[in-house]
DNA sequence: CACTTGACCTGTCCGC
DNA sequence: TGCGGACAGGTCAAGT
C-alpha cells in the first residue's frame, strides 16, 4: 500500500523525530520481518545514533553513525509508529467499528503520545495500544521514545546492513529513476516506458525497474489523468500521449505528497493527521461512481494482475 | 529474452 | 451464525 508519496510522507515525518536518537534496545520476532543476527544488532544497532532518514523508491533508509543502515520496506501493510518517551498525554481515539471499553486495553504502554506512519488496519485506530499482534520489531531509544515496526501481513522487512552496501542490494541496482527528481524529463520517461513496448502501459508503470515508486493507486490515477486505458500496449502510444502520462503522473505524485499520502484504512503523518489524497482520487476505489470529467460510471477491471479502476468512456483502448 | 502469473501472508467481506 | 473462498497488492521466483 505505501507507494512513493506515502513513504516520502513517512520519511519527512521520521526526519523530524529520529536524527540524533541513540538506540537503547531492540526486540523483534527474529523472523523474516527482521532477520538480522542478534550479534549484528548488538554490534551495529544498539548504542548507535541515527544520522539521517532517506528514501529510495518505496524503501526507507535509516542511517546510523555505526556506518550501518536500517533498510525498511513496508510492502502493503507495514507501519512505522513513533512513540514519544516523555509527557504522556492520554488520547482516546475510538475504533469506528465499536466502542472498546478502556478496561480491555491490557497492552497500553506507559507513554501514549504516538505518531503512526504507514498503512494500517482497523484495529490500529486505537491510538495508544501498542505493541499489538502485528508488531514485528521495537526499537527503544535512550530517551525512552520508541519506534514500532508493525506489519499485519509480514510482507515487509527491515534489515541492518553496512551503509556502503545499500546500493548493492539487487533491488537498488535494478530500480529505475525517481520520477520527482529534477533530471527526470519527459524524454527519459518515454524512453524508459518504451523499453517494454509489448506490455500493457499499466504493467510498465508498476515495473520498478522502469521507474521508481509507482504502485496501484498512482498508476490508475495517472492513466485516468492522461485518458489512457490501462490495457493499452505501450508500442501503440504516441509521444504526445506518453507526455500527457508523464505530466499526469508527476501531478498526482506531487498532489499526494502535499496531501500526506493516501489513507486507506488509517494512517497518520508526523502531525497526527491522516493522509487525505484518496478524497482527491478520481478513480481509485471509486467504481460505480460518476467520472469527474464525463459522468460515466467508473468501472473496476483486472489488468496486469491488479484491480484496476478506470472510466470506460474517457479511457478507451487505443486502436493501432 | 520478454513478459505474465503465482506465491508469500493475514484480515475482511461476501454469499450460501 | 459459521464457513469457504475471493480479494487486497509489492516484489520476487517460476512459468509460458
Tab-separated table of C-alpha atoms (C1' of nucleotides) in Angstrom:
chain	number	residue	atom	x	y	z
A	1	UNK	CA	0.000	0.000	0.000
A	2	UNK	CA	2.641	2.586	0.812
A	3	UNK	CA	3.793	3.924	-2.534
A	4	UNK	CA	6.202	6.748	-3.214
A	5	UNK	CA	4.058	9.546	-1.701
A	6	UNK	CA	3.282	7.550	1.449
A	7	UNK	CA	6.898	6.504	2.001
A	8	UNK	CA	8.020	10.072	1.359
A	9	UNK	CA	5.470	11.314	3.896
A	10	UNK	CA	6.830	8.791	6.388
A	11	UNK	CA	10.392	9.879	5.649
A	12	UNK	CA	9.537	13.525	6.207
A	13	UNK	CA	7.808	12.674	9.466
A	14	UNK	CA	10.545	10.446	10.833
A	15	UNK	CA	13.152	13.027	9.841
A	16	UNK	CA	11.608	15.290	12.434
A	17	UNK	CA	11.998	12.764	15.235
A	18	UNK	CA	14.816	10.311	14.657
A	19	UNK	CA	18.086	12.086	13.851
A	20	UNK	CA	20.208	12.250	16.981
A	21	UNK	CA	18.329	9.479	18.777
A	22	UNK	CA	20.558	6.805	20.283
A	23	UNK	CA	19.363	3.203	20.287
A	24	UNK	CA	18.943	1.721	23.759
A	25	UNK	CA	17.478	-1.676	22.951
A	26	UNK	CA	15.841	-3.658	20.187
A	27	UNK	CA	13.434	-6.525	20.248
A	28	UNK	CA	11.975	-8.389	17.332
A	29	UNK	CA	10.309	-11.642	16.460
A	30	UNK	CA	13.513	-12.631	14.686
A	31	UNK	CA	11.547	-13.855	11.718
A	32	UNK	CA	11.563	-12.671	8.149
A	33	UNK	CA	10.451	-9.247	9.275
A	34	UNK	CA	13.817	-8.515	10.903
A	35	UNK	CA	16.195	-11.344	10.119
A	36	UNK	CA	19.491	-9.889	11.301
A	37	UNK	CA	21.665	-11.967	13.581
A	38	UNK	CA	21.467	-10.791	17.220
A	39	UNK	CA	25.212	-10.200	17.295
A	40	UNK	CA	24.966	-7.769	14.377
A	41	UNK	CA	22.136	-5.945	16.102
A	42	UNK	CA	24.226	-5.783	19.278
A	43	UNK	CA	27.252	-4.502	17.486
A	44	UNK	CA	25.838	-2.085	14.940
A	45	UNK	CA	22.393	-1.010	16.140
A	46	UNK	CA	22.476	-0.965	19.941
A	47	UNK	CA	24.199	2.230	21.052
A	48	UNK	CA	24.258	3.712	17.559
A	49	UNK	CA	22.894	7.164	16.824
A	50	UNK	CA	20.599	7.887	13.911
A	51	UNK	CA	22.158	10.333	11.486
A	52	UNK	CA	19.665	10.541	8.638
A	53	UNK	CA	16.402	9.192	7.203
A	54	UNK	CA	16.392	8.706	3.450
A	55	UNK	CA	14.132	7.173	0.802
A	56	UNK	CA	14.794	5.403	-2.475
A	57	UNK	CA	11.716	4.226	-4.403
A	58	UNK	CA	9.449	2.693	-1.722
A	59	UNK	CA	12.377	1.813	0.538
A	60	UNK	CA	13.219	3.740	3.718
A	61	UNK	CA	16.840	4.073	4.771
A	62	UNK	CA	17.644	4.933	8.374
A	63	UNK	CA	21.342	5.721	8.612
A	64	UNK	CA	23.342	5.147	11.784
A	65	UNK	CA	26.672	6.501	12.970
A	66	UNK	CA	27.884	2.895	13.146
A	67	UNK	CA	28.095	3.230	9.365
A	68	UNK	CA	25.234	0.778	9.145
A	69	UNK	CA	21.786	1.462	7.729
A	70	UNK	CA	18.420	0.059	8.667
A	71	UNK	CA	16.731	-0.682	5.344
A	72	UNK	CA	12.949	-0.954	5.597
A	73	UNK	CA	10.354	-1.950	3.036
A	74	UNK	CA	6.781	-1.657	4.302
A	75	UNK	CA	5.284	-3.528	1.343
A	76	UNK	CA	1.490	-3.429	1.758
A	77	UNK	CA	0.607	-3.284	5.422
A	78	UNK	CA	3.789	-2.144	7.119
A	79	UNK	CA	3.757	0.741	9.569
A	80	UNK	CA	6.341	2.680	11.481
A	81	UNK	CA	4.981	4.083	14.712
A	82	UNK	CA	6.980	6.592	16.679
A	83	UNK	CA	6.102	6.936	20.339
A	84	UNK	CA	7.469	9.794	22.389
A	85	UNK	CA	9.052	8.733	25.644
A	86	UNK	CA	8.013	11.728	27.702
A	87	UNK	CA	4.969	13.797	28.542
A	88	UNK	CA	2.354	11.065	28.396
A	89	UNK	CA	-0.833	12.519	27.125
A	90	UNK	CA	-3.690	10.040	27.010
A	91	UNK	CA	-5.680	10.112	23.822
A	92	UNK	CA	-8.968	8.483	23.190
A	93	UNK	CA	-9.399	7.719	19.552
A	94	UNK	CA	-12.179	5.236	19.148
A	95	UNK	CA	-12.377	2.495	16.624
A	96	UNK	CA	-15.084	3.294	14.129
A	97	UNK	CA	-16.492	-0.182	14.437
A	98	UNK	CA	-17.049	-0.366	18.148
A	99	UNK	CA	-16.651	1.420	21.439
A	100	UNK	CA	-13.930	-0.509	23.137
A	101	UNK	CA	-14.107	-0.146	26.889
A	102	UNK	CA	-10.727	1.062	28.154
A	103	UNK	CA	-10.550	-1.859	30.552
A	104	UNK	CA	-9.967	-4.235	27.660
A	105	UNK	CA	-6.760	-2.466	26.642
A	106	UNK	CA	-4.306	-4.566	28.578
A	107	UNK	CA	-1.292	-3.641	26.496
A	108	UNK	CA	-1.308	0.079	26.995
A	109	UNK	CA	2.150	1.484	27.163
A	110	UNK	CA	3.111	3.886	29.884
A	111	UNK	CA	3.651	6.509	27.218
A	112	UNK	CA	0.778	7.350	24.977
A	113	UNK	CA	1.863	10.105	22.668
A	114	UNK	CA	2.424	8.262	19.471
A	115	UNK	CA	2.676	9.052	15.832
A	116	UNK	CA	1.824	6.406	13.351
A	117	UNK	CA	3.136	6.076	9.819
A	118	UNK	CA	2.196	3.715	7.050
A	119	UNK	CA	-0.651	1.518	6.006
A	120	UNK	CA	-2.938	0.243	8.677
A	121	UNK	CA	-5.812	-1.947	9.542
A	122	UNK	CA	-8.942	-1.278	11.570
A	123	UNK	CA	-7.566	-2.389	14.929
A	124	UNK	CA	-4.876	0.249	14.594
A	125	UNK	CA	-7.301	3.082	15.019
A	126	UNK	CA	-6.932	2.798	18.766
A	127	UNK	CA	-4.011	5.090	19.320
A	128	UNK	CA	-2.008	4.135	22.389
A	129	UNK	CA	-2.483	0.410	22.022
A	130	UNK	CA	0.940	-0.930	21.254
A	131	UNK	CA	2.553	-3.306	20.789
A	132	UNK	CA	-0.190	-5.210	19.083
A	133	UNK	CA	-0.137	-8.588	17.409
A	134	UNK	CA	1.191	-7.096	14.191
A	135	UNK	CA	4.270	-5.643	15.890
A	136	UNK	CA	7.387	-7.242	14.383
A	137	UNK	CA	10.111	-5.149	15.988
A	138	UNK	CA	10.527	-2.407	18.575
A	139	UNK	CA	13.487	-0.070	18.764
A	140	UNK	CA	13.788	1.833	22.023
A	141	UNK	CA	15.925	4.938	22.297
A	142	UNK	CA	17.882	6.276	25.256
A	143	UNK	CA	15.275	8.978	25.854
A	144	UNK	CA	12.616	6.225	26.210
A	145	UNK	CA	10.950	7.026	22.914
A	146	UNK	CA	10.224	4.025	20.716
A	147	UNK	CA	9.875	3.112	17.082
A	148	UNK	CA	7.474	0.250	16.362
A	149	UNK	CA	7.621	-1.706	13.143
A	150	UNK	CA	4.212	-3.270	12.604
A	151	UNK	CA	3.170	-5.398	9.670
A	152	UNK	CA	-0.029	-7.353	9.608
A	153	UNK	CA	0.807	-9.454	6.582
A	154	UNK	CA	4.526	-9.964	7.166
A	155	UNK	CA	5.438	-8.971	3.638
A	156	UNK	CA	7.516	-6.066	4.823
A	157	UNK	CA	11.007	-6.319	6.206
A	158	UNK	CA	13.718	-4.389	7.993
A	159	UNK	CA	17.353	-5.271	7.515
A	160	UNK	CA	20.512	-3.892	9.036
A	161	UNK	CA	23.448	-3.659	6.665
A	162	UNK	CA	26.572	-1.605	6.087
A	163	UNK	CA	25.573	1.737	4.576
A	164	UNK	CA	28.118	1.315	1.821
A	165	UNK	CA	26.435	-1.908	0.701
A	166	UNK	CA	22.922	-0.494	0.352
A	167	UNK	CA	23.436	0.425	-3.317
A	168	UNK	CA	24.497	-3.180	-3.962
A	169	UNK	CA	21.169	-4.700	-2.964
A	170	UNK	CA	19.661	-6.322	-6.046
A	171	UNK	CA	16.611	-4.089	-5.804
A	172	UNK	CA	18.724	-0.927	-5.599
A	173	UNK	CA	20.800	-1.938	-8.586
A	174	UNK	CA	17.751	-2.589	-10.735
A	175	UNK	CA	15.326	0.114	-9.624
A	176	UNK	CA	14.585	2.906	-12.088
A	177	UNK	CA	14.909	6.674	-11.646
A	178	UNK	CA	12.948	8.743	-9.141
A	179	UNK	CA	10.084	10.377	-11.060
A	180	UNK	CA	10.209	13.566	-8.981
A	181	UNK	CA	13.920	14.204	-9.424
A	182	UNK	CA	14.605	17.330	-11.460
A	183	UNK	CA	16.504	15.468	-14.165
A	184	UNK	CA	13.680	13.029	-14.868
A	185	UNK	CA	12.456	14.538	-18.122
A	186	UNK	CA	9.635	13.676	-20.487
A	187	UNK	CA	12.035	12.152	-22.973
A	188	UNK	CA	13.671	9.969	-20.315
A	189	UNK	CA	10.208	8.850	-19.233
A	190	UNK	CA	9.173	7.994	-22.798
A	191	UNK	CA	12.371	6.104	-23.491
A	192	UNK	CA	12.138	4.036	-20.335
A	193	UNK	CA	8.449	3.239	-20.827
A	194	UNK	CA	9.124	2.166	-24.401
A	195	UNK	CA	11.647	-0.407	-23.233
A	196	UNK	CA	8.662	-2.686	-22.699
A	197	UNK	CA	6.862	-1.967	-25.918
A	198	UNK	CA	4.658	-5.057	-25.911
A	199	UNK	CA	3.328	-4.765	-22.378
A	200	UNK	CA	0.260	-3.008	-21.142
A	201	UNK	CA	1.046	0.507	-20.021
A	202	UNK	CA	-0.185	-0.228	-16.510
A	203	UNK	CA	2.184	-3.184	-16.107
A	204	UNK	CA	5.036	-0.937	-17.191
A	205	UNK	CA	4.126	1.839	-14.758
A	206	UNK	CA	4.161	-0.724	-11.954
A	207	UNK	CA	7.562	-2.062	-13.025
A	208	UNK	CA	10.044	-0.655	-10.502
A	209	UNK	CA	12.942	-1.167	-12.902
A	210	UNK	CA	11.315	1.243	-15.347
A	211	UNK	CA	10.715	3.972	-12.803
A	212	UNK	CA	10.665	4.013	-9.033
A	213	UNK	CA	7.807	4.306	-6.623
A	214	UNK	CA	4.590	3.888	-8.617
A	215	UNK	CA	2.046	1.402	-7.272
A	216	UNK	CA	-1.542	0.572	-7.991
A	217	UNK	CA	-3.140	3.801	-6.785
A	218	UNK	CA	-0.978	6.234	-8.733
A	219	UNK	CA	-0.859	4.038	-11.830
A	220	UNK	CA	-4.667	4.157	-12.057
A	221	UNK	CA	-4.863	7.852	-11.204
A	222	UNK	CA	-2.240	8.946	-13.723
A	223	UNK	CA	-3.762	6.831	-16.530
A	224	UNK	CA	-7.138	8.450	-15.877
A	225	UNK	CA	-5.470	11.865	-15.934
A	226	UNK	CA	-3.914	11.127	-19.322
A	227	UNK	CA	-7.083	9.458	-20.677
A	228	UNK	CA	-5.254	6.220	-21.425
A	229	UNK	CA	-6.802	2.778	-20.963
A	230	UNK	CA	-4.584	0.727	-18.610
A	231	UNK	CA	-4.542	-2.216	-21.059
A	232	UNK	CA	-3.129	-0.126	-23.890
A	233	UNK	CA	0.005	-1.683	-25.355
A	234	UNK	CA	2.905	0.699	-24.889
A	235	UNK	CA	4.020	0.394	-28.504
A	236	UNK	CA	0.747	1.921	-29.702
A	237	UNK	CA	1.089	5.075	-27.592
A	238	UNK	CA	2.215	8.291	-29.279
A	239	UNK	CA	4.877	10.578	-27.835
A	240	UNK	CA	2.124	13.052	-27.156
A	241	UNK	CA	0.136	10.522	-25.121
A	242	UNK	CA	3.206	9.493	-23.146
A	243	UNK	CA	3.973	13.137	-22.434
A	244	UNK	CA	0.470	13.520	-21.058
A	245	UNK	CA	1.010	10.453	-18.911
A	246	UNK	CA	4.260	11.924	-17.612
A	247	UNK	CA	2.509	15.170	-16.709
A	248	UNK	CA	-0.397	13.339	-15.056
A	249	UNK	CA	1.895	11.035	-13.088
A	250	UNK	CA	4.037	13.832	-11.688
A	251	UNK	CA	0.912	15.817	-10.841
A	252	UNK	CA	-0.714	13.002	-8.856
A	253	UNK	CA	2.522	12.145	-7.035
A	254	UNK	CA	3.072	15.774	-6.051
A	255	UNK	CA	-0.546	16.284	-5.035
A	256	UNK	CA	-0.482	13.163	-2.902
A	257	UNK	CA	2.703	14.161	-1.064
A	258	UNK	CA	1.085	17.536	-0.468
A	259	UNK	CA	-1.959	15.775	0.989
A	260	UNK	CA	0.149	13.470	3.152
A	261	UNK	CA	-0.379	10.358	1.040
A	262	UNK	CA	-3.333	8.044	0.728
A	263	UNK	CA	-5.094	6.753	3.796
A	264	UNK	CA	-6.963	3.556	3.099
A	265	UNK	CA	-7.983	2.207	6.489
A	266	UNK	CA	-5.980	4.528	8.639
A	267	UNK	CA	-2.619	6.197	8.625
A	268	UNK	CA	-1.377	9.466	10.019
A	269	UNK	CA	1.607	11.631	9.292
A	270	UNK	CA	4.047	13.321	11.625
A	271	UNK	CA	1.462	15.823	12.763
A	272	UNK	CA	-1.031	13.090	13.587
A	273	UNK	CA	-3.159	13.868	10.568
A	274	UNK	CA	-4.452	11.323	8.113
A	275	UNK	CA	-3.281	11.394	4.530
A	276	UNK	CA	-6.124	12.801	2.506
A	277	UNK	CA	-5.151	12.018	-1.057
A	278	UNK	CA	-7.848	9.396	-1.574
A	279	UNK	CA	-10.534	12.021	-1.144
A	280	UNK	CA	-8.948	13.715	-4.174
A	281	UNK	CA	-8.609	10.484	-6.148
A	282	UNK	CA	-10.541	10.379	-9.386
A	283	UNK	CA	-10.808	6.636	-9.973
A	284	UNK	CA	-9.114	4.552	-7.276
A	285	UNK	CA	-11.740	2.666	-5.236
A	286	UNK	CA	-14.459	4.712	-6.938
A	287	UNK	CA	-16.045	2.089	-9.157
A	288	UNK	CA	-19.764	2.751	-9.588
A	289	UNK	CA	-19.318	6.483	-9.081
A	290	UNK	CA	-19.554	9.022	-11.925
A	291	UNK	CA	-16.399	10.110	-13.726
A	292	UNK	CA	-15.424	13.654	-12.761
A	293	UNK	CA	-14.963	14.557	-16.434
A	294	UNK	CA	-17.868	12.900	-18.207
A	295	UNK	CA	-20.140	11.404	-15.513
A	296	UNK	CA	-19.905	7.920	-16.998
A	297	UNK	CA	-19.899	5.372	-14.202
A	298	UNK	CA	-16.380	4.235	-13.319
A	299	UNK	CA	-15.605	0.530	-13.523
A	300	UNK	CA	-13.131	-1.879	-11.973
A	301	UNK	CA	-11.411	-4.478	-14.103
A	302	UNK	CA	-8.284	-6.609	-13.877
A	303	UNK	CA	-5.141	-5.507	-15.685
A	304	UNK	CA	-1.623	-6.813	-15.120
A	305	UNK	CA	-2.996	-8.988	-12.337
A	306	UNK	CA	-4.206	-5.988	-10.369
A	307	UNK	CA	-7.525	-4.450	-9.545
A	308	UNK	CA	-7.739	-1.556	-11.981
A	309	UNK	CA	-10.081	1.433	-11.912
A	310	UNK	CA	-10.989	3.449	-14.984
A	311	UNK	CA	-13.582	5.430	-16.879
A	312	UNK	CA	-14.822	3.325	-19.817
A	313	UNK	CA	-15.688	6.485	-21.749
A	314	UNK	CA	-12.596	8.649	-21.199
A	315	UNK	CA	-10.121	5.768	-21.318
A	316	UNK	CA	-10.681	3.723	-24.440
A	317	UNK	CA	-8.263	1.066	-25.622
A	318	UNK	CA	-6.042	2.556	-28.286
A	319	UNK	CA	-6.697	1.118	-31.718
A	320	UNK	CA	-3.488	0.937	-33.746
B	1	DC	C1'	14.951	-12.884	-23.602
B	2	DA	C1'	10.419	-10.694	-22.819
B	3	DC	C1'	6.579	-10.960	-20.478
B	4	DT	C1'	2.893	-12.944	-17.305
B	5	DT	C1'	1.373	-15.400	-13.423
B	6	DG	C1'	1.696	-17.346	-8.775
B	7	DA	C1'	3.494	-17.281	-4.019
B	8	DC	C1'	4.175	-15.000	0.023
B	9	DC	C1'	0.708	-13.539	4.283
B	10	DT	C1'	-3.427	-12.226	7.186
B	11	DG	C1'	-7.721	-9.927	7.790
B	12	DT	C1'	-12.046	-8.611	5.682
B	13	DC	C1'	-16.024	-9.201	3.140
B	14	DC	C1'	-19.491	-11.664	0.540
B	15	DG	C1'	-22.554	-15.458	-0.483
B	16	DC	C1'	-24.602	-19.676	0.946
C	1	DT	C1'	-24.103	-17.980	12.913
C	2	DG	C1'	-20.440	-20.069	10.590
C	3	DC	C1'	-17.814	-21.461	6.857
C	4	DG	C1'	-15.410	-21.292	2.337
C	5	DG	C1'	-13.437	-18.668	-0.859
C	6	DA	C1'	-12.212	-14.445	-3.255
C	7	DC	C1'	-9.717	-10.394	-2.624
C	8	DA	C1'	-6.307	-6.816	-1.228
C	9	DG	C1'	-1.169	-5.565	-3.545
C	10	DG	C1'	4.817	-5.015	-3.709
C	11	DT	C1'	8.125	-7.818	-5.191
C	12	DC	C1'	10.469	-11.948	-6.477
C	13	DA	C1'	10.524	-16.653	-8.356
C	14	DA	C1'	8.752	-19.621	-11.514
C	15	DG	C1'	6.342	-20.472	-15.667
C	16	DT	C1'	4.991	-19.551	-20.694
